[in-house]
Every structure is written in structure tokens, then in C-alpha cells.
Amino acid sequence: MCKNCNDPSAKHKGKVKVRFVRRGQGFTAGEGDIFRAQAGSTVLAKNGSTGVFLNGSTGTAYEGSTFTAEAGSVVHAKYGSIGRARKGSTIIANYGSHIEDEAGAKIIRRADEEEHAVAGSLVSSYAELSAMERSLVDHAWAISKTAYCRYSNFPVGAAILAENEAGEKRIFDGHNIENASYGGTVCAERVAAFDAVKNGFRKFLIVAVVCAKCPGGSPCGFCRQVLREFGLNATVLNIFNTESTVVRWTVDQLLPDSFGPDSL
Ligand code: THU
């Protein structure tokens, strides 16, 4: 345990330079900084920093920071921060923050919806999806494993539930296919979309998109326009993290006031 940063696993041997942040002061802690935020101070703890928020201090802990919040401190823990909340502390814990809390600590969990307060998006867990939606997500993950992405090394997978004129429904999947010219690259969504259309399934109902390297990312502009052509009201599911939290949109929300078949 390091007495200064309160990290039980830290071995800050020898002289550790600790930044004491006093009443009325603000401090932005960066890589390698160890801070002690005293009463009346505010600390923004950025990536690579670690420290303690003491009674009467406030702060924000960002991704890559670790902190201990002592009784009487108030800390806003952002995505990717790691914190220990002592009895009597208050933590506003955003989605993706990792808080170990003692009994008596007040943890205000920020719902995912608040994190993604964009009109119409809705976050749910994989388990809350319908069986069909889960199947689409599984297809998208599976196909992403064989993406041809030798230039970006950024595999993306997409799966689309589409309907043909006879009312039959089928799943089409695709991964990104890159090209040495770069510009010839086609995204996963469009590979899946064109396969569906080529097979006569021109009404898109649900689209799942996954990318382990950019969880929460959503279809690029070109893909939105293509999805819009075949499914303005289709649902788009984006996997927000690798533990499968899902953000739900409609194509219309992703491409508002769009230009489409009826515009001509
Ligand atoms: N990519 C997709 O497949 N879908 C998207 O929505 C965004 C980007 C691909 C294209 C390229 O192969 C790689 O990701 C990096 O942009």
C-alpha cells in the first residue's frame, strides 16, 4: 500500500513526489502525477494519474486514472476510470467506470441512456435483445473475425435482417473489404447490404454492427446513405463495449432529413 496514493498494489519506493492540492486550488493531474486533493480543491484526474480525494474535495476522474475517494469527497468517475469509494464518499459513476465501494459510500450510477443522451438512442444489454437481435449480433461478431482489413487492421462485422417481396426474411452478413488503393475499401455494412439486395431482399429491418476496436462506433456516412435506401425505419444496433451493451437507433435517426428514393 502506498500511503500517498492509497493504492494497495502500488509500490512507490523512495521519494514520491505528491502534489498537494489545497483549498481554492484546481489541478489537472496527468501521466505519473500523484495527488492529494484537500478540502476545497478540485482535481481533474487524467490518464495515468492517481490520487486521493480527501474530505471536502471534488473532482473528475477520466479514463486511465485511479483514485480513492475518502469520506466527504465528491468525484465524477468517467468511463474507464478506476476508483475506490470509501464510506461517506459520493461518486457519480458513469457507464464504464469501475468503482469498488465500501458500505456507506454513495454511488450514483449514471444510466447509459444519460451517457448517450442523443435523441432516440437507447442502450440495453445483450440479454435484453430479442432472440433475433441476439442472433444478428452473433452473426456480426462471427463475420468480423474474417474481415479483410490488412491496411487498417480494424475489423468490422455487420448482419442485416432483410425481407423480400414474398415476405420472407433472411439474415445477410458482411465484413469490411479493404483495397490497396484505400479508396476501393468497402465497409462491412455495405457488403452485407449489397448481398441482401442482390438476392432480392430489399427491405431492411434490423442491422447489427460490431467492431471490437471501436465499440460504440456507428456506421459511416456512406453506409448510412445506403442503409437509408433500403430501410429508413430499420433498427441499427451498435455494440457499445465488448461485454455487449447495445445502442439502438433507427436509420432515420442516424441520417435525419435524408435524401432518398422519394426525393427524385
Ligand atoms: N469500416 C466499416 O466497415 N464500417 C464502418 O461503419 C466504419 C469503417 C471499415 C472501413 C475500413 O476497412 C476500416 O473500417 C477503417 O475505416
Tab-separated table of C-alpha atoms and ligand atoms in Angstrom:
chain	number	residue	atom	x	y	z
A	1	MET	CA	0.000	0.000	0.000
A	2	CYS	CA	1.312	3.431	-0.921
A	3	LYS	CA	0.316	5.914	1.775
A	4	ASN	CA	0.194	8.781	-0.643
A	5	CYS	CA	-1.965	7.376	-3.354
A	6	ASN	CA	-3.763	4.774	-1.195
A	7	ASP	CA	-3.255	2.165	-3.869
A	8	PRO	CA	-2.744	-1.172	-2.130
A	9	SER	CA	-0.847	-2.592	-5.091
A	10	ALA	CA	1.360	0.480	-5.651
A	11	LYS	CA	4.998	0.248	-4.761
A	12	HIS	CA	6.089	3.856	-4.884
A	13	LYS	CA	9.511	3.315	-3.417
A	14	GLY	CA	11.800	6.074	-2.271
A	15	LYS	CA	10.758	9.656	-2.562
A	16	VAL	CA	7.415	10.065	-4.174
A	17	LYS	CA	6.509	13.499	-5.375
A	18	VAL	CA	2.980	14.149	-4.277
A	19	ARG	CA	1.059	17.134	-5.436
A	20	PHE	CA	-0.980	18.541	-2.543
A	21	VAL	CA	-3.889	20.490	-3.948
A	22	ARG	CA	-5.058	22.963	-1.365
A	23	ARG	CA	-8.229	24.907	-0.652
A	24	GLY	CA	-9.254	27.121	-3.549
A	25	GLN	CA	-6.840	25.417	-5.938
A	26	GLY	CA	-7.549	23.471	-9.074
A	27	PHE	CA	-5.164	20.934	-10.570
A	28	THR	CA	-5.139	18.779	-13.670
A	29	ALA	CA	-3.238	15.600	-12.897
A	30	GLY	CA	-1.557	13.929	-15.836
A	31	GLU	CA	0.588	10.903	-16.544
A	32	GLY	CA	2.620	9.939	-13.478
A	33	ASP	CA	1.102	12.537	-11.170
A	34	ILE	CA	0.136	11.537	-7.662
A	35	PHE	CA	-2.222	13.963	-5.996
A	36	ARG	CA	-3.923	14.568	-2.676
A	37	ALA	CA	-6.931	16.780	-3.142
A	38	GLN	CA	-7.593	18.613	0.089
A	39	ALA	CA	-10.766	20.282	1.309
A	40	GLY	CA	-11.984	22.987	-1.054
A	41	SER	CA	-9.876	21.894	-4.019
A	42	THR	CA	-10.822	20.433	-7.369
A	43	VAL	CA	-8.773	17.918	-9.348
A	44	LEU	CA	-9.213	16.705	-12.893
A	45	ALA	CA	-7.502	13.330	-12.906
A	46	LYS	CA	-6.430	12.416	-16.426
A	47	ASN	CA	-4.953	9.259	-17.907
A	48	GLY	CA	-2.027	7.880	-15.905
A	49	SER	CA	-2.638	9.855	-12.755
A	50	THR	CA	-3.503	8.521	-9.355
A	51	GLY	CA	-4.535	10.123	-6.119
A	52	VAL	CA	-6.798	10.664	-3.203
A	53	PHE	CA	-9.786	12.947	-2.864
A	54	LEU	CA	-9.993	13.987	0.766
A	55	ASN	CA	-12.962	15.273	2.730
A	56	GLY	CA	-14.389	18.404	1.097
A	57	SER	CA	-12.641	17.989	-2.244
A	58	THR	CA	-14.294	17.438	-5.580
A	59	GLY	CA	-13.053	16.201	-8.903
A	60	THR	CA	-13.438	14.296	-12.090
A	61	ALA	CA	-11.609	11.079	-12.846
A	62	TYR	CA	-11.079	10.312	-16.525
A	63	GLU	CA	-10.244	7.130	-18.371
A	64	GLY	CA	-6.928	5.654	-17.197
A	65	SER	CA	-6.896	7.343	-13.818
A	66	THR	CA	-7.127	5.598	-10.475
A	67	PHE	CA	-8.354	7.236	-7.324
A	68	THR	CA	-9.560	6.812	-3.797
A	69	ALA	CA	-12.453	8.926	-2.619
A	70	GLU	CA	-12.394	9.489	1.105
A	71	ALA	CA	-15.438	10.356	3.211
A	72	GLY	CA	-16.847	13.748	2.293
A	73	SER	CA	-15.409	13.918	-1.205
A	74	VAL	CA	-17.460	14.022	-4.388
A	75	VAL	CA	-15.980	12.505	-7.529
A	76	HIS	CA	-17.399	12.203	-11.012
A	77	ALA	CA	-15.963	8.955	-12.382
A	78	LYS	CA	-15.928	8.883	-16.163
A	79	TYR	CA	-15.721	5.915	-18.495
A	80	GLY	CA	-12.538	3.891	-17.894
A	81	SER	CA	-11.654	5.361	-14.513
A	82	ILE	CA	-10.955	3.069	-11.585
A	83	GLY	CA	-11.876	4.150	-8.116
A	84	ARG	CA	-12.268	3.083	-4.563
A	85	ALA	CA	-15.143	4.742	-2.760
A	86	ARG	CA	-14.712	4.919	0.979
A	87	LYS	CA	-17.609	5.144	3.406
A	88	GLY	CA	-19.129	8.634	3.254
A	89	SER	CA	-17.845	9.498	-0.212
A	90	THR	CA	-20.108	10.273	-3.142
A	91	ILE	CA	-19.341	9.006	-6.619
A	92	ILE	CA	-21.198	9.830	-9.788
A	93	ALA	CA	-20.306	6.705	-11.666
A	94	ASN	CA	-20.628	6.952	-15.404
A	95	TYR	CA	-21.090	3.943	-17.562
A	96	GLY	CA	-17.737	2.129	-17.905
A	97	SER	CA	-16.228	3.380	-14.663
A	98	HIS	CA	-15.027	0.739	-12.240
A	99	ILE	CA	-15.911	1.569	-8.683
A	100	GLU	CA	-15.165	-0.593	-5.700
A	101	ASP	CA	-17.384	0.759	-2.977
A	102	GLU	CA	-17.364	0.257	0.751
A	103	ALA	CA	-20.640	0.045	2.609
A	104	GLY	CA	-21.772	3.598	3.266
A	105	ALA	CA	-20.368	5.101	0.080
A	106	LYS	CA	-22.975	6.768	-2.090
A	107	ILE	CA	-22.756	5.674	-5.700
A	108	ILE	CA	-24.957	7.457	-8.205
A	109	ARG	CA	-24.889	5.277	-11.256
A	110	ARG	CA	-25.345	7.292	-14.388
A	111	ALA	CA	-27.597	5.298	-16.642
A	112	ASP	CA	-26.203	4.507	-20.032
A	113	GLU	CA	-29.024	6.496	-21.540
A	114	GLU	CA	-27.620	9.623	-19.961
A	115	GLU	CA	-24.204	8.911	-21.377
A	116	HIS	CA	-25.759	8.658	-24.789
A	117	ALA	CA	-28.285	11.389	-24.479
A	118	VAL	CA	-28.699	11.591	-28.210
A	119	ALA	CA	-32.299	11.677	-29.312
A	120	GLY	CA	-33.659	8.244	-29.906
A	121	SER	CA	-30.720	6.139	-28.834
A	122	LEU	CA	-31.427	3.519	-26.275
A	123	VAL	CA	-28.975	1.307	-24.520
A	124	SER	CA	-29.684	-2.196	-23.453
A	125	SER	CA	-27.698	-5.235	-22.561
A	126	TYR	CA	-27.227	-8.097	-24.945
A	127	ALA	CA	-29.512	-10.202	-22.741
A	128	GLU	CA	-32.356	-7.713	-23.223
A	129	LEU	CA	-32.311	-8.040	-27.002
A	130	SER	CA	-34.833	-10.200	-28.786
A	131	ALA	CA	-33.681	-13.641	-29.900
A	132	MET	CA	-33.463	-12.366	-33.485
A	133	GLU	CA	-31.439	-9.335	-32.458
A	134	ARG	CA	-29.050	-11.508	-30.474
A	135	SER	CA	-28.677	-13.756	-33.474
A	136	LEU	CA	-27.797	-10.744	-35.658
A	137	VAL	CA	-25.200	-9.570	-33.158
A	138	ASP	CA	-23.703	-13.069	-33.061
A	139	HIS	CA	-23.565	-13.190	-36.857
A	140	ALA	CA	-21.868	-9.797	-36.947
A	141	TRP	CA	-19.256	-10.809	-34.394
A	142	ALA	CA	-18.586	-14.057	-36.222
A	143	ILE	CA	-18.137	-12.467	-39.650
A	144	SER	CA	-15.927	-9.700	-38.241
A	145	LYS	CA	-13.325	-12.365	-37.447
A	146	THR	CA	-12.638	-12.895	-41.129
A	147	ALA	CA	-12.601	-9.232	-42.187
A	148	TYR	CA	-10.173	-8.362	-44.987
A	149	CYS	CA	-8.619	-5.371	-43.279
A	150	ARG	CA	-4.879	-5.724	-43.856
A	151	TYR	CA	-4.325	-1.939	-44.072
A	152	SER	CA	-6.306	-0.674	-41.114
A	153	ASN	CA	-6.336	-3.842	-39.022
A	154	PHE	CA	-9.767	-2.641	-37.974
A	155	PRO	CA	-12.212	-5.497	-38.382
A	156	VAL	CA	-15.909	-4.685	-38.611
A	157	GLY	CA	-18.821	-7.093	-38.905
A	158	ALA	CA	-22.409	-6.420	-39.925
A	159	ALA	CA	-25.538	-8.530	-40.147
A	160	ILE	CA	-28.815	-7.415	-41.682
A	161	LEU	CA	-32.257	-8.957	-41.315
A	162	ALA	CA	-33.953	-8.211	-44.608
A	163	GLU	CA	-37.253	-9.084	-46.253
A	164	ASN	CA	-38.064	-9.874	-49.883
A	165	GLU	CA	-41.271	-9.169	-51.799
A	166	ALA	CA	-42.720	-12.538	-50.800
A	167	GLY	CA	-42.368	-11.503	-47.159
A	168	GLU	CA	-39.565	-13.968	-46.455
A	169	LYS	CA	-36.916	-12.840	-44.026
A	170	ARG	CA	-33.244	-13.742	-44.131
A	171	ILE	CA	-30.006	-12.695	-42.482
A	172	PHE	CA	-27.160	-11.364	-44.628
A	173	ASP	CA	-23.769	-10.615	-43.179
A	174	GLY	CA	-20.617	-8.865	-44.278
A	175	HIS	CA	-17.229	-7.642	-43.166
A	176	ASN	CA	-15.125	-4.806	-44.425
A	177	ILE	CA	-13.084	-5.496	-47.552
A	178	GLU	CA	-10.117	-3.210	-47.928
A	179	ASN	CA	-8.129	-2.362	-51.002
A	180	ALA	CA	-4.526	-1.391	-51.715
A	181	SER	CA	-5.904	1.763	-53.297
A	182	TYR	CA	-7.556	2.508	-49.931
A	183	GLY	CA	-10.398	4.297	-51.706
A	184	GLY	CA	-11.641	0.964	-53.013
A	185	THR	CA	-12.409	-0.190	-49.491
A	186	VAL	CA	-15.989	-1.191	-48.761
A	187	CYS	CA	-17.421	-1.238	-45.235
A	188	ALA	CA	-18.996	-4.253	-43.576
A	189	GLU	CA	-22.468	-2.700	-43.656
A	190	ARG	CA	-22.400	-2.198	-47.404
A	191	VAL	CA	-21.017	-5.671	-48.085
A	192	ALA	CA	-23.962	-7.123	-46.144
A	193	ALA	CA	-26.417	-4.669	-47.705
A	194	PHE	CA	-25.408	-5.406	-51.285
A	195	ASP	CA	-25.576	-9.148	-50.703
A	196	ALA	CA	-29.145	-8.741	-49.426
A	197	VAL	CA	-30.205	-6.525	-52.322
A	198	LYS	CA	-28.538	-8.764	-54.882
A	199	ASN	CA	-30.619	-11.638	-53.541
A	200	GLY	CA	-33.859	-9.674	-53.775
A	201	PHE	CA	-34.126	-8.800	-50.081
A	202	ARG	CA	-34.616	-5.075	-50.402
A	203	LYS	CA	-36.395	-4.204	-47.203
A	204	PHE	CA	-34.008	-3.899	-44.275
A	205	LEU	CA	-35.492	-4.485	-40.839
A	206	ILE	CA	-32.593	-4.741	-38.401
A	207	VAL	CA	-28.884	-4.053	-38.849
A	208	ALA	CA	-26.255	-5.099	-36.282
A	209	VAL	CA	-22.758	-3.603	-36.488
A	210	VAL	CA	-19.832	-4.648	-34.320
A	211	CYS	CA	-16.218	-3.643	-34.091
A	212	ALA	CA	-14.067	-4.781	-31.174
A	213	LYS	CA	-11.632	-1.921	-31.739
A	214	CYS	CA	-14.179	0.856	-31.761
A	215	PRO	CA	-17.009	-0.226	-29.520
A	216	GLY	CA	-19.909	2.125	-29.829
A	217	GLY	CA	-18.892	3.356	-33.233
A	218	SER	CA	-21.705	3.636	-35.725
A	219	PRO	CA	-21.996	3.323	-39.494
A	220	CYS	CA	-20.047	5.796	-41.604
A	221	GLY	CA	-21.832	8.362	-43.748
A	222	PHE	CA	-21.709	6.318	-46.936
A	223	CYS	CA	-23.206	3.311	-45.170
A	224	ARG	CA	-25.956	5.398	-43.596
A	225	GLN	CA	-26.981	6.566	-47.048
A	226	VAL	CA	-27.019	3.003	-48.369
A	227	LEU	CA	-28.976	1.717	-45.366
A	228	ARG	CA	-31.394	4.582	-45.833
A	229	GLU	CA	-32.123	3.452	-49.391
A	230	PHE	CA	-33.438	0.107	-48.174
A	231	GLY	CA	-34.620	0.724	-44.652
A	232	LEU	CA	-35.348	4.204	-43.383
A	233	ASN	CA	-37.093	2.709	-40.362
A	234	ALA	CA	-34.696	-0.165	-39.839
A	235	THR	CA	-33.189	-0.551	-36.397
A	236	VAL	CA	-29.412	-0.224	-36.154
A	237	LEU	CA	-27.729	-1.967	-33.242
A	238	ASN	CA	-24.215	-0.958	-32.296
A	239	ILE	CA	-22.271	-2.856	-29.704
A	240	PHE	CA	-21.053	-0.358	-27.218
A	241	ASN	CA	-18.496	-2.483	-25.470
A	242	THR	CA	-17.120	-5.955	-25.711
A	243	GLU	CA	-19.404	-7.024	-22.869
A	244	SER	CA	-22.203	-6.359	-25.320
A	245	THR	CA	-24.011	-3.268	-24.221
A	246	VAL	CA	-26.031	-2.257	-27.232
A	247	VAL	CA	-27.017	1.163	-28.534
A	248	ARG	CA	-30.149	1.174	-30.641
A	249	TRP	CA	-31.001	3.647	-33.365
A	250	THR	CA	-33.186	3.852	-36.393
A	251	VAL	CA	-31.598	4.682	-39.732
A	252	ASP	CA	-33.761	7.796	-39.785
A	253	GLN	CA	-32.134	8.967	-36.554
A	254	LEU	CA	-28.668	8.341	-37.910
A	255	LEU	CA	-29.411	10.217	-41.113
A	256	PRO	CA	-32.089	12.818	-40.428
A	257	ASP	CA	-33.725	14.835	-43.205
A	258	SER	CA	-32.133	12.492	-45.669
A	259	PHE	CA	-32.150	12.377	-49.434
A	260	GLY	CA	-33.821	9.175	-50.600
A	261	PRO	CA	-35.770	7.364	-53.293
A	262	ASP	CA	-38.756	9.675	-52.806
A	263	SER	CA	-36.660	12.807	-53.268
A	264	LEU	CA	-36.244	12.286	-57.002
B	1	THU	N1	-15.496	0.440	-41.565
B	1	THU	C1	-16.614	-0.350	-41.662
B	1	THU	O1	-16.544	-1.489	-42.142
B	1	THU	N2	-17.788	0.163	-41.235
B	1	THU	C2	-17.947	1.399	-40.691
B	1	THU	O2	-19.049	1.804	-40.387
B	1	THU	C3	-16.773	2.244	-40.457
B	1	THU	C4	-15.497	1.778	-41.044
B	1	THU	C5	-14.222	-0.118	-42.030
B	1	THU	C6	-13.680	0.514	-43.276
B	1	THU	C7	-12.205	0.249	-43.124
B	1	THU	O3	-11.912	-1.030	-43.623
B	1	THU	C8	-11.967	0.246	-41.643
B	1	THU	O4	-13.238	0.084	-41.039
B	1	THU	C9	-11.328	1.504	-41.128
B	1	THU	O5	-12.021	2.642	-41.533
